[in-house]
PDB file of N, H, CA, C and O in Angstrom:
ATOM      1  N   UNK A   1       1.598  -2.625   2.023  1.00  0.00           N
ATOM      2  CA  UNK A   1       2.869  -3.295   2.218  1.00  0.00           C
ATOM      3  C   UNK A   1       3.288  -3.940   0.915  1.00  0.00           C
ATOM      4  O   UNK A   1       2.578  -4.515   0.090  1.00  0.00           O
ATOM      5  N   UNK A   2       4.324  -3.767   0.907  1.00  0.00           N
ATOM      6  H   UNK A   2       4.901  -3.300   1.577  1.00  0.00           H
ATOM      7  CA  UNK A   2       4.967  -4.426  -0.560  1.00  0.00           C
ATOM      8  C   UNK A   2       5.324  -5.592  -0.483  1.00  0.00           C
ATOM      9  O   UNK A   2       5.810  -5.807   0.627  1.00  0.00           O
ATOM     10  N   UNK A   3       5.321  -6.669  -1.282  1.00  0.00           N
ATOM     11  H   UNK A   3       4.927  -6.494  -2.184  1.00  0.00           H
ATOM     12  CA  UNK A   3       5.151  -8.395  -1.031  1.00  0.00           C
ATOM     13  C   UNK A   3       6.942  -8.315  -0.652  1.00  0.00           C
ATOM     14  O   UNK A   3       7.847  -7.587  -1.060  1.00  0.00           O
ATOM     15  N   UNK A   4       6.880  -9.435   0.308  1.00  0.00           N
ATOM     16  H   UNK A   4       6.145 -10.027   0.640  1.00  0.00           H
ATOM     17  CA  UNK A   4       8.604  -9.873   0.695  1.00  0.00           C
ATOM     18  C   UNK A   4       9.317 -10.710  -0.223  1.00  0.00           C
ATOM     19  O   UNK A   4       8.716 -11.378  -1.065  1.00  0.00           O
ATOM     20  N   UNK A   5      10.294 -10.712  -0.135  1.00  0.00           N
ATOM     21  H   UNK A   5      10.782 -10.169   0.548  1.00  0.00           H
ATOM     22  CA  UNK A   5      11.539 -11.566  -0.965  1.00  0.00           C
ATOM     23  C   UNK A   5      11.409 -13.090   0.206  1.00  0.00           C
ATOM     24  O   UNK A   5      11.558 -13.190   1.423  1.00  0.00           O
ATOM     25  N   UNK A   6      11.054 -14.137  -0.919  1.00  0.00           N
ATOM     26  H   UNK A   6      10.932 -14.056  -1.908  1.00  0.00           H
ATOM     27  CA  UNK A   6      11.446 -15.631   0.430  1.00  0.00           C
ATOM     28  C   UNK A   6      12.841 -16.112   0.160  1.00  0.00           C
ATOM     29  O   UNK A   6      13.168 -17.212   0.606  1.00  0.00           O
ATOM     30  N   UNK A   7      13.990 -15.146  -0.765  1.00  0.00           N
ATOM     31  H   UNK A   7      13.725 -14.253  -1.128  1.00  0.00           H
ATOM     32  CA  UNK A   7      14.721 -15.832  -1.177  1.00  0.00           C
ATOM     33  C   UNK A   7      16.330 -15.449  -0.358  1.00  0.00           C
ATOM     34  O   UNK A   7      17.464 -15.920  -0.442  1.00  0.00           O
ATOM     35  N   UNK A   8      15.658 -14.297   0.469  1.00  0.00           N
ATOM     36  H   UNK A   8      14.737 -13.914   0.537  1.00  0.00           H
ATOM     37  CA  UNK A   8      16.655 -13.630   1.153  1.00  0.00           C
ATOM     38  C   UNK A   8      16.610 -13.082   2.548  1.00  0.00           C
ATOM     39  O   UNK A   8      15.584 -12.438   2.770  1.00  0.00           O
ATOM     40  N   UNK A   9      17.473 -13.171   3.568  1.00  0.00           N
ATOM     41  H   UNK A   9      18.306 -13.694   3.387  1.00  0.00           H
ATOM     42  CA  UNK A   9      17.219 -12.886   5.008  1.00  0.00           C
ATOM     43  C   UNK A   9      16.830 -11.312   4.852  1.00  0.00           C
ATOM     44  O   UNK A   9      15.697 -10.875   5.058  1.00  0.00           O
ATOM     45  N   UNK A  10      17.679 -10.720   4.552  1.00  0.00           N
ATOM     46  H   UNK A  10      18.599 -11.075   4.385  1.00  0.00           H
ATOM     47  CA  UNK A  10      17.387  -9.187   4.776  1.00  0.00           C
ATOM     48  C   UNK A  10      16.578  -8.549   3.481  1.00  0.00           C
ATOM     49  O   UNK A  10      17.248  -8.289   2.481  1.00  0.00           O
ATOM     50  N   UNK A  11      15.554  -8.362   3.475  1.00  0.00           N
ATOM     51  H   UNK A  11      15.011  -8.573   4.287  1.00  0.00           H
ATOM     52  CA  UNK A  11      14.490  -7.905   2.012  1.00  0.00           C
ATOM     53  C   UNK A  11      14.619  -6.444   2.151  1.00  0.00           C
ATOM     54  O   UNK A  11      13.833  -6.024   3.000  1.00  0.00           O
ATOM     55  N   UNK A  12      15.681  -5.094   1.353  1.00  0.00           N
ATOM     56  H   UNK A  12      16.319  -5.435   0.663  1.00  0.00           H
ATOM     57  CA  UNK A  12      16.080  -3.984   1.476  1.00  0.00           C
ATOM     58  C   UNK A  12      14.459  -3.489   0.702  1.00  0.00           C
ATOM     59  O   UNK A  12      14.054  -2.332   0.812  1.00  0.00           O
ATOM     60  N   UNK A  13      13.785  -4.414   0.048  1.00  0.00           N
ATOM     61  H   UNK A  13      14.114  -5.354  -0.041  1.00  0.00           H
ATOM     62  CA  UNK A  13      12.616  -3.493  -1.058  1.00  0.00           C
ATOM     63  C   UNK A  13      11.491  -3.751  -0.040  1.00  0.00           C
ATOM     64  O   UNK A  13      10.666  -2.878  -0.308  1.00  0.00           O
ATOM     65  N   UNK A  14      11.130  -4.306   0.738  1.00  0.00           N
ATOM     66  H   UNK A  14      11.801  -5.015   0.956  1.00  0.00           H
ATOM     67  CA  UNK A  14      10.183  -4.276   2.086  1.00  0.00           C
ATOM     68  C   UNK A  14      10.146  -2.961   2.578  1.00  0.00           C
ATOM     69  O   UNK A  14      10.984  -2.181   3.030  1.00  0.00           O
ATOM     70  N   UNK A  15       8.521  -2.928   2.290  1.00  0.00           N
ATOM     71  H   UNK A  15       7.841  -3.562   1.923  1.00  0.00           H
ATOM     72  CA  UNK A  15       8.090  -1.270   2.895  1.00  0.00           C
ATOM     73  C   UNK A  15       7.087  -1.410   3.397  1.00  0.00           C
ATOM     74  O   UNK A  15       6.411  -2.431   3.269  1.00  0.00           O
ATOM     75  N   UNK A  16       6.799  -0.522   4.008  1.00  0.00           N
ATOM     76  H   UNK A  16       7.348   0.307   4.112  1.00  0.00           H
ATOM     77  CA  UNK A  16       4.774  -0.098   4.485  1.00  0.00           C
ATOM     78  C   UNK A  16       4.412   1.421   4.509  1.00  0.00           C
ATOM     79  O   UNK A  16       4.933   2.260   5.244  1.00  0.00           O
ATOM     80  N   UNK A  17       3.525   1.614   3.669  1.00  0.00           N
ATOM     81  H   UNK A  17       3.102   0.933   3.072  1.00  0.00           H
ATOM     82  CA  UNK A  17       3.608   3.220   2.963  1.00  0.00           C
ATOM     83  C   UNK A  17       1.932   3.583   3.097  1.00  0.00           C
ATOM     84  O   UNK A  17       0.911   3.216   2.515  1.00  0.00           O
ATOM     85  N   UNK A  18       2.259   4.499   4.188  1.00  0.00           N
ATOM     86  H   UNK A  18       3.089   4.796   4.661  1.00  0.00           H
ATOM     87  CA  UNK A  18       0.532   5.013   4.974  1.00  0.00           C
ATOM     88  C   UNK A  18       0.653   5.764   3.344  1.00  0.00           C
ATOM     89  O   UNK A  18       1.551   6.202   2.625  1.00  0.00           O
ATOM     90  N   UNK A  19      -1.251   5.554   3.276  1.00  0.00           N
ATOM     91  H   UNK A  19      -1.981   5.198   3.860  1.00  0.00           H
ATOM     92  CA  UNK A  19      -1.664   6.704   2.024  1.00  0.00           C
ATOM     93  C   UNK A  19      -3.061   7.253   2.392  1.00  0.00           C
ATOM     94  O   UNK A  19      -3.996   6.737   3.005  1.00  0.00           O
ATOM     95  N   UNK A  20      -2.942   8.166   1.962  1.00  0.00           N
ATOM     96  H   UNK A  20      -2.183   8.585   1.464  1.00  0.00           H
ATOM     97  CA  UNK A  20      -4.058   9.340   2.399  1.00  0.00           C
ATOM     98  C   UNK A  20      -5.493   9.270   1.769  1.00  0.00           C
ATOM     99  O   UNK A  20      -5.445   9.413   0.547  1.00  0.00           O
ATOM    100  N   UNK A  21      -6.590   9.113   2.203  1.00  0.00           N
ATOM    101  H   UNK A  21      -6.629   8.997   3.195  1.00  0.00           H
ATOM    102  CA  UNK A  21      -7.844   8.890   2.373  1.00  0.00           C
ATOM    103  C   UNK A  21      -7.716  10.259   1.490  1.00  0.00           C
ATOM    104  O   UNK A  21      -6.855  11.083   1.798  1.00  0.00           O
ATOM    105  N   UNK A  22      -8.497  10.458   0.504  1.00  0.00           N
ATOM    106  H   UNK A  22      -9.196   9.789   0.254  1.00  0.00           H
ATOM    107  CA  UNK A  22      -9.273  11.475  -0.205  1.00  0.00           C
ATOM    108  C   UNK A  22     -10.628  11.423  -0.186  1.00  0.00           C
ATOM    109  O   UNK A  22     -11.407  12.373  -0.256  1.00  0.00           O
ATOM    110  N   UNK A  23     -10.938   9.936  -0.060  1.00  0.00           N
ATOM    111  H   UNK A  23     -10.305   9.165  -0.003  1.00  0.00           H
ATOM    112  CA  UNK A  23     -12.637   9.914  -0.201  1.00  0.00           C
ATOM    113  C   UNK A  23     -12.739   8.571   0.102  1.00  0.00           C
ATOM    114  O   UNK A  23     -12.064   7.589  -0.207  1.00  0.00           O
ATOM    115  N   UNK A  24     -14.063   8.797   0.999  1.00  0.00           N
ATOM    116  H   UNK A  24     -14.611   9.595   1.249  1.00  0.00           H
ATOM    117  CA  UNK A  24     -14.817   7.409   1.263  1.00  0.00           C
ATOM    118  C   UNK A  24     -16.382   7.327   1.058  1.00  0.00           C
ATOM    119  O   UNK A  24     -17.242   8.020   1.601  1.00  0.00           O
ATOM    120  N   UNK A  25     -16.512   6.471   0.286  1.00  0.00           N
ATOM    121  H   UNK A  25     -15.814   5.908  -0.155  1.00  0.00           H
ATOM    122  CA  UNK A  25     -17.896   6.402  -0.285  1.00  0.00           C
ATOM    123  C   UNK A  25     -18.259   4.791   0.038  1.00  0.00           C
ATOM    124  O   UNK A  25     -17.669   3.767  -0.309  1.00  0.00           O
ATOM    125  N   UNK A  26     -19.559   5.001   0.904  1.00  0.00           N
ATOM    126  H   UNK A  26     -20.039   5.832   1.186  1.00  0.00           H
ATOM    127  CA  UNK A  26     -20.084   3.850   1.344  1.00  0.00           C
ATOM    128  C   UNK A  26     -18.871   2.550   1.986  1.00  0.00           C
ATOM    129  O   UNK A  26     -18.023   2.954   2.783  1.00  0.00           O
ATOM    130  N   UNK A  27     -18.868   1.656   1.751  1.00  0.00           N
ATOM    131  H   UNK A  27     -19.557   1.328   1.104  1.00  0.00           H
ATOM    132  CA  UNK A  27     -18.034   0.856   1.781  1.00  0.00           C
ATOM    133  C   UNK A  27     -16.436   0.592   1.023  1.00  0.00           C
ATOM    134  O   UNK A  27     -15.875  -0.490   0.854  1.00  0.00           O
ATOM    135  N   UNK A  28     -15.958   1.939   0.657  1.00  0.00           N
ATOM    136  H   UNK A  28     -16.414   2.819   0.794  1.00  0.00           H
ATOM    137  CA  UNK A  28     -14.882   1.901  -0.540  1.00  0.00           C
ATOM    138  C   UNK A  28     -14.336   2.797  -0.097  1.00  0.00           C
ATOM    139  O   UNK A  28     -14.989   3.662   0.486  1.00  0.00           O
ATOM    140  N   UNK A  29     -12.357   2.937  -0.278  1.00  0.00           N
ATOM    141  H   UNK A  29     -11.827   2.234  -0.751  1.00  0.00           H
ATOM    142  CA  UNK A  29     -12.227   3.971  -0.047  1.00  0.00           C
ATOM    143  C   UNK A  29     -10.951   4.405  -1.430  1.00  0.00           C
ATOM    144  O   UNK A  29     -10.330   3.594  -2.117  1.00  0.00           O
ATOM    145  N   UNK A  30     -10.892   5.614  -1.476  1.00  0.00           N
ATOM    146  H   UNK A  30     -11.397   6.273  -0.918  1.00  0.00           H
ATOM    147  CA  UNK A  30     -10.372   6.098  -2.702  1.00  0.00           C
ATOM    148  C   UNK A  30      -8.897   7.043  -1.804  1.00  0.00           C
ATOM    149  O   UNK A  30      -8.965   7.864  -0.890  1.00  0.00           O
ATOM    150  N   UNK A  31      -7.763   6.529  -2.485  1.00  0.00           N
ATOM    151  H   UNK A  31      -7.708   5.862  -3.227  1.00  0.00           H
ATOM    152  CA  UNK A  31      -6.426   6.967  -1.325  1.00  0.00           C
ATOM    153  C   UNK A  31      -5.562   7.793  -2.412  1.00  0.00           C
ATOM    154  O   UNK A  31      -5.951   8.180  -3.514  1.00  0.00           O
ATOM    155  N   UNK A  32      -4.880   7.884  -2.095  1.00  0.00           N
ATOM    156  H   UNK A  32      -4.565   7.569  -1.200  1.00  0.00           H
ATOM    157  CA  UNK A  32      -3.253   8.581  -2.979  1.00  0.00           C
ATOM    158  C   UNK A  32      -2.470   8.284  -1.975  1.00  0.00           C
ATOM    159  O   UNK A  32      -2.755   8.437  -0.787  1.00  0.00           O
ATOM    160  N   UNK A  33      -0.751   7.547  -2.726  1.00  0.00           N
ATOM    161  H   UNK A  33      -0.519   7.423  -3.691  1.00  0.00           H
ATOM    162  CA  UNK A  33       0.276   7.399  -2.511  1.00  0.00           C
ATOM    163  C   UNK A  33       1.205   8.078  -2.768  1.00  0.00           C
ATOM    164  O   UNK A  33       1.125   8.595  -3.882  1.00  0.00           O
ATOM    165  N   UNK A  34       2.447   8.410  -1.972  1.00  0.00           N
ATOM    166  H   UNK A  34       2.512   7.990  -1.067  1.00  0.00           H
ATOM    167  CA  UNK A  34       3.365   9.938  -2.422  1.00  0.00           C
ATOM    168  C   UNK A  34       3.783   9.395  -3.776  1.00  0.00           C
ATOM    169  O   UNK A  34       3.912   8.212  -4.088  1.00  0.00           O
ATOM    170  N   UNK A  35       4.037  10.850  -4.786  1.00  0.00           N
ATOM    171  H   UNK A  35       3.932  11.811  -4.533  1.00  0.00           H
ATOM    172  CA  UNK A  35       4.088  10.682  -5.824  1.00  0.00           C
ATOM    173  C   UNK A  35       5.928  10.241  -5.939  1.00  0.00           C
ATOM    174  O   UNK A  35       6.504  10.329  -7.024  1.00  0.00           O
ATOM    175  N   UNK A  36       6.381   9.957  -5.153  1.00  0.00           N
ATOM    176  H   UNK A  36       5.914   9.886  -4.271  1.00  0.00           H
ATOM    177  CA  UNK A  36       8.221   9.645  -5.102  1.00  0.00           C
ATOM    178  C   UNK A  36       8.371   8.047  -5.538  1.00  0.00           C
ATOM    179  O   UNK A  36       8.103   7.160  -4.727  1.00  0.00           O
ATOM    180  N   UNK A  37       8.873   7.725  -7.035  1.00  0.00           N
ATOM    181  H   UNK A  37       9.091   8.446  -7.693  1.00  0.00           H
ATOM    182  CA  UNK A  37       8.474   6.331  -7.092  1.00  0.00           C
ATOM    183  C   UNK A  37      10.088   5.539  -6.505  1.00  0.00           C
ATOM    184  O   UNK A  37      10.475   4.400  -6.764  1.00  0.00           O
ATOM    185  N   UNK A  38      10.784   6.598  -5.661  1.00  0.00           N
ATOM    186  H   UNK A  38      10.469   7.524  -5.451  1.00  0.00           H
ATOM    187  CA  UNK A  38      11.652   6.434  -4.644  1.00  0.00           C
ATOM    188  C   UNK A  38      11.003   5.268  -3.092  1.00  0.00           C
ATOM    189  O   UNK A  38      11.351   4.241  -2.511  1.00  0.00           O
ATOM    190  N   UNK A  39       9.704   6.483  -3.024  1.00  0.00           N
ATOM    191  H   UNK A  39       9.421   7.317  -3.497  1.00  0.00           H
ATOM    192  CA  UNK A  39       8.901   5.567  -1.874  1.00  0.00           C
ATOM    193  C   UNK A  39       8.191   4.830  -2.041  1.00  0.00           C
ATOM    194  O   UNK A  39       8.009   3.951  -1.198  1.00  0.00           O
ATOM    195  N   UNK A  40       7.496   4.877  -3.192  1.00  0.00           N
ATOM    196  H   UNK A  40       7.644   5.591  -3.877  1.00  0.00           H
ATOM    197  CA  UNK A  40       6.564   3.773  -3.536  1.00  0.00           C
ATOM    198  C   UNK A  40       6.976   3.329  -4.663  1.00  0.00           C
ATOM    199  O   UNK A  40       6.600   4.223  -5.422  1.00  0.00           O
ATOM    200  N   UNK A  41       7.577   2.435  -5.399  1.00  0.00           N
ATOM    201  H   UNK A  41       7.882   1.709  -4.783  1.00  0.00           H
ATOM    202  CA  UNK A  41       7.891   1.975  -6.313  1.00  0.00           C
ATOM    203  C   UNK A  41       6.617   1.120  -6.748  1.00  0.00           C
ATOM    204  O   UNK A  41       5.776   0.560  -6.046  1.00  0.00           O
ATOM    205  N   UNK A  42       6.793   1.229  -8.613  1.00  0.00           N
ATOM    206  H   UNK A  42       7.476   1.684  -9.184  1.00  0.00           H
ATOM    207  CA  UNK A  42       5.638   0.532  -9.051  1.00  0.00           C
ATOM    208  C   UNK A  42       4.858  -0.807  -8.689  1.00  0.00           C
ATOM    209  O   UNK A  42       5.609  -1.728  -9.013  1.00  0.00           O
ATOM    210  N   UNK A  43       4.275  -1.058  -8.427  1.00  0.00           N
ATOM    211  H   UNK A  43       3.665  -0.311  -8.164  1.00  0.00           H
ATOM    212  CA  UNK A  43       4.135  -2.641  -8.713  1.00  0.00           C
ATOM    213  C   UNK A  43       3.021  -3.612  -7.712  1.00  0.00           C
ATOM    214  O   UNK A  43       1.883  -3.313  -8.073  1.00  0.00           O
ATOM    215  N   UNK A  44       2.991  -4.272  -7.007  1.00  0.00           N
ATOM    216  H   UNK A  44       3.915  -4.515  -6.713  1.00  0.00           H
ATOM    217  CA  UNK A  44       1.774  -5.095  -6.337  1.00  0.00           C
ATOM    218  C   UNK A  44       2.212  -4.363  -4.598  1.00  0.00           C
ATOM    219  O   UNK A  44       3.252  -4.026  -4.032  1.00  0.00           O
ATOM    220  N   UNK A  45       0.985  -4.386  -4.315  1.00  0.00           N
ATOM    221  H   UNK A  45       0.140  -4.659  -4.774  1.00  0.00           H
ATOM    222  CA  UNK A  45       1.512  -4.051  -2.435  1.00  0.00           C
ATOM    223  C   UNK A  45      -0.150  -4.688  -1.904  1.00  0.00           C
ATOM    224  O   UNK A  45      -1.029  -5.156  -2.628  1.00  0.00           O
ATOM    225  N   UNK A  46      -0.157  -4.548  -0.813  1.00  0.00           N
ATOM    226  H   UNK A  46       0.557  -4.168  -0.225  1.00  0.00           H
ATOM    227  CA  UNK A  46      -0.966  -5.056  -0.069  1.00  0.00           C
ATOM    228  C   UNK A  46      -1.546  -4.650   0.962  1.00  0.00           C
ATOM    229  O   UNK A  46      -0.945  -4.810   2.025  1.00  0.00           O
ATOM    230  N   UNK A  47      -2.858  -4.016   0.980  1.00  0.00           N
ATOM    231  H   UNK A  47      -3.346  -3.887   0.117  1.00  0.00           H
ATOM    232  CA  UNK A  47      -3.340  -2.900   1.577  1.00  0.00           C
ATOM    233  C   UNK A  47      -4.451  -3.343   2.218  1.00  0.00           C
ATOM    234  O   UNK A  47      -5.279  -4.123   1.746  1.00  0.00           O
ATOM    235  N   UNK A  48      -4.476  -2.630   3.763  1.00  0.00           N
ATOM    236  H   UNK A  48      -3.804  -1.997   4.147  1.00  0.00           H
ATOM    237  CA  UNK A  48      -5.161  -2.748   4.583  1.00  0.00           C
ATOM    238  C   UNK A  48      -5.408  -1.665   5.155  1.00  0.00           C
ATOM    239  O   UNK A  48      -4.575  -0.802   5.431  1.00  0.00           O
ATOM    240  N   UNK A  49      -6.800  -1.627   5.415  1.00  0.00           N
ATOM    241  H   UNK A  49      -7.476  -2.328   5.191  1.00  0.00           H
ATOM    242  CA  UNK A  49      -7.289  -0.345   6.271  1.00  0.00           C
ATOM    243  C   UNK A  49      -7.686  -0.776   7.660  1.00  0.00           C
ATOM    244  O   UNK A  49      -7.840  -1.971   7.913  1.00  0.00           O
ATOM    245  N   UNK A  50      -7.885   0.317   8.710  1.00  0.00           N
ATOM    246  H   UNK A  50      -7.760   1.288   8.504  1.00  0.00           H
ATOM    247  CA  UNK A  50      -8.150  -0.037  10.013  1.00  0.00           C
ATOM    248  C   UNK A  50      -9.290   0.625  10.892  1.00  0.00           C
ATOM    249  O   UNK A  50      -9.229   1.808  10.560  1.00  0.00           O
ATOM    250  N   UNK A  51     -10.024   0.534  11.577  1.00  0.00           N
ATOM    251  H   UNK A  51     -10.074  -0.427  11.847  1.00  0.00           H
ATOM    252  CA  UNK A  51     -11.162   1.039  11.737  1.00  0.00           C
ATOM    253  C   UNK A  51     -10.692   1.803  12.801  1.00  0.00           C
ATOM    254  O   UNK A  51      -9.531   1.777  13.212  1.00  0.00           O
ATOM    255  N   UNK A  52     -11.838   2.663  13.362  1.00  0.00           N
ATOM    256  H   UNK A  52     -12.781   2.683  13.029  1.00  0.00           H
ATOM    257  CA  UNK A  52     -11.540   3.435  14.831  1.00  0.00           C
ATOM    258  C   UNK A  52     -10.779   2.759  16.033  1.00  0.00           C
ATOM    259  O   UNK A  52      -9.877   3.138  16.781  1.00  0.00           O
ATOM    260  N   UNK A  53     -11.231   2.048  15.958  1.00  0.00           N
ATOM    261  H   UNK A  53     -11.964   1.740  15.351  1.00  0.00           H
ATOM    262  CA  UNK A  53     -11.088   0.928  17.055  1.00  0.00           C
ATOM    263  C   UNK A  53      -9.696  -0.122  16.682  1.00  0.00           C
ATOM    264  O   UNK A  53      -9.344  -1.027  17.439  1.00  0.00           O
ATOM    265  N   UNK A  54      -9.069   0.178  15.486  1.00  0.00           N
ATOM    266  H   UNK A  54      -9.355   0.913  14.871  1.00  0.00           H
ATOM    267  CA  UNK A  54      -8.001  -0.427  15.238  1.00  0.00           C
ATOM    268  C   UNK A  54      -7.602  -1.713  14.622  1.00  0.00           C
ATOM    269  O   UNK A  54      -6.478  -2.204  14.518  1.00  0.00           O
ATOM    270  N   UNK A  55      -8.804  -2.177  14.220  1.00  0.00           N
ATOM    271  H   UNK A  55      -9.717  -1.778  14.304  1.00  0.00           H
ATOM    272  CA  UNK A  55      -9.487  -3.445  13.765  1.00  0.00           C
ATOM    273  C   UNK A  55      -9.151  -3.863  12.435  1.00  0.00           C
ATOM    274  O   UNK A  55     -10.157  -4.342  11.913  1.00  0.00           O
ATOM    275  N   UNK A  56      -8.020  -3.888  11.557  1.00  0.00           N
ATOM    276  H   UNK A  56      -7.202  -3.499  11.981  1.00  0.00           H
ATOM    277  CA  UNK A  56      -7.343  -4.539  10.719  1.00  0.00           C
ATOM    278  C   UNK A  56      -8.682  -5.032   9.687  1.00  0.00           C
ATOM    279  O   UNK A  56      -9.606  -5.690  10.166  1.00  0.00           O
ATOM    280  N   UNK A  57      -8.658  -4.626   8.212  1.00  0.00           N
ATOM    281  H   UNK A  57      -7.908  -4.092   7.822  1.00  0.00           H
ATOM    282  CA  UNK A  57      -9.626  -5.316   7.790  1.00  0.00           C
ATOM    283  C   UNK A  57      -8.816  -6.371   6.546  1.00  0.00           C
ATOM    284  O   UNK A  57      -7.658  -6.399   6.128  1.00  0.00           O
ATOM    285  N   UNK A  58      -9.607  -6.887   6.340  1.00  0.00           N
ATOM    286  H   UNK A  58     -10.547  -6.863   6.680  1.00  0.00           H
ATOM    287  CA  UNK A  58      -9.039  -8.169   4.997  1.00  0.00           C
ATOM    288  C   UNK A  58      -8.638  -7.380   4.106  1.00  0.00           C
ATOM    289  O   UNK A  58      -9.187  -6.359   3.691  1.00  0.00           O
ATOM    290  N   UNK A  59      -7.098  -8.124   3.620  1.00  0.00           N
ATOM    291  H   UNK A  59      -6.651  -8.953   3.957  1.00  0.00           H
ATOM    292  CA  UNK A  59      -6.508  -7.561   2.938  1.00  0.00           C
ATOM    293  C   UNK A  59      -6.813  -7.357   1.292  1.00  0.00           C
ATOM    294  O   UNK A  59      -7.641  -8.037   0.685  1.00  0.00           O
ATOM    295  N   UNK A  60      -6.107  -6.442   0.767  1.00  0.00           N
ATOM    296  H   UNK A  60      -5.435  -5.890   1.260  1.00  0.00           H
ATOM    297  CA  UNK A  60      -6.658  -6.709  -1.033  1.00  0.00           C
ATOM    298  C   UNK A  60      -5.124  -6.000  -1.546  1.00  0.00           C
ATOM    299  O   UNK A  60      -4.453  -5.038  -1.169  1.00  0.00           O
ATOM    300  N   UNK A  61      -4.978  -7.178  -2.743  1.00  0.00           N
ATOM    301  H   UNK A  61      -5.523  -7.959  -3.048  1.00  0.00           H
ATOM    302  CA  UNK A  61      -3.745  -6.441  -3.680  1.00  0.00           C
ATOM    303  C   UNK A  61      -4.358  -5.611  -4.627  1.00  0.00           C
ATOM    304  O   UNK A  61      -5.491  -5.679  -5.105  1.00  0.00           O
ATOM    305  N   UNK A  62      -3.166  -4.571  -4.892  1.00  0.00           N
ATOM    306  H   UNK A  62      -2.246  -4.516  -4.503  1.00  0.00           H
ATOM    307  CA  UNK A  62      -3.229  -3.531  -5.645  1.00  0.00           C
ATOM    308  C   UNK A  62      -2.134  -3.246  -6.459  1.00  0.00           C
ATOM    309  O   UNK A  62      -1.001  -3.119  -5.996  1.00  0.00           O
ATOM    310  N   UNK A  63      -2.408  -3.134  -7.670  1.00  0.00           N
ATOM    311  H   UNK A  63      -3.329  -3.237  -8.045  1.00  0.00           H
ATOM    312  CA  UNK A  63      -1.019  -2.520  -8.172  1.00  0.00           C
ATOM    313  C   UNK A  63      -1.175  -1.031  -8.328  1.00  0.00           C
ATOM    314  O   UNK A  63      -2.133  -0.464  -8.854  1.00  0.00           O
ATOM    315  N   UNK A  64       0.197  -0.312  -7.650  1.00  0.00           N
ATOM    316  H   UNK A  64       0.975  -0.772  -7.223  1.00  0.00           H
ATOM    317  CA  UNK A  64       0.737   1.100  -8.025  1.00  0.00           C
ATOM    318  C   UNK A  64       1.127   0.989  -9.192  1.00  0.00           C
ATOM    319  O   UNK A  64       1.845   0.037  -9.496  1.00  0.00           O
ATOM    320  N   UNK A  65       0.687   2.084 -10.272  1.00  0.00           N
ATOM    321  H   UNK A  65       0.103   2.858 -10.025  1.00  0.00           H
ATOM    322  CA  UNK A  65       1.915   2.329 -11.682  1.00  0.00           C
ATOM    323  C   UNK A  65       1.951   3.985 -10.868  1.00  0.00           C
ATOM    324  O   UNK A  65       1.333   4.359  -9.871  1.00  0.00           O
ATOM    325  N   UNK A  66       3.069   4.844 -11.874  1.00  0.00           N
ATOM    326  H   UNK A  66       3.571   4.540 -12.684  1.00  0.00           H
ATOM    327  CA  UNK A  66       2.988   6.025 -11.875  1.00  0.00           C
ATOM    328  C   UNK A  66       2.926   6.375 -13.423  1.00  0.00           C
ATOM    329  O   UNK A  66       3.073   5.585 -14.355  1.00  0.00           O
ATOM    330  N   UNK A  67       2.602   8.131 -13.504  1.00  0.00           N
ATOM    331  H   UNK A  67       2.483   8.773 -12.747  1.00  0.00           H
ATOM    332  CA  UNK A  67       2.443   8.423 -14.854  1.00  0.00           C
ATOM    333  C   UNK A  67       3.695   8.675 -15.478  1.00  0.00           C
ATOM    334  O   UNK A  67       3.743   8.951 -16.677  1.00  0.00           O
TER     335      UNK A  67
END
């Protein structure tokens, strides 16, 4: 999820952008985001994964760049 605007009712740059599991090793997981920096624009988002069972885990920031 991409951080919200507190400065405005309607936040048009508010997203949530599923990304695709390539690999999971032990406790870590390694994703890709679509390469459209239309949909994902550069910058901090906030990512959470969810277990079988649907179970939300603690969040961690990340920054997207593209090449």
């Amino acid at each position: 999820m991409r951080p919200g605007s507190a400065t405005h009712v309607t936040d048009f740059d508010q997203r949530s952008v599923a990304a695709e599991i390539t690999r999971r090793d032990g406790g870590s997981l390694t994703v890709r985001v679509p390469d459209d920096p239309a949909l994902v624009p550069p910058g901090w988002y906030m990512v959470v994964a969810t277990d079988r069972e649907g179970v939300p885990s603690e969040a961690v920031w990340v920054r997207v760049g593209h090449k």
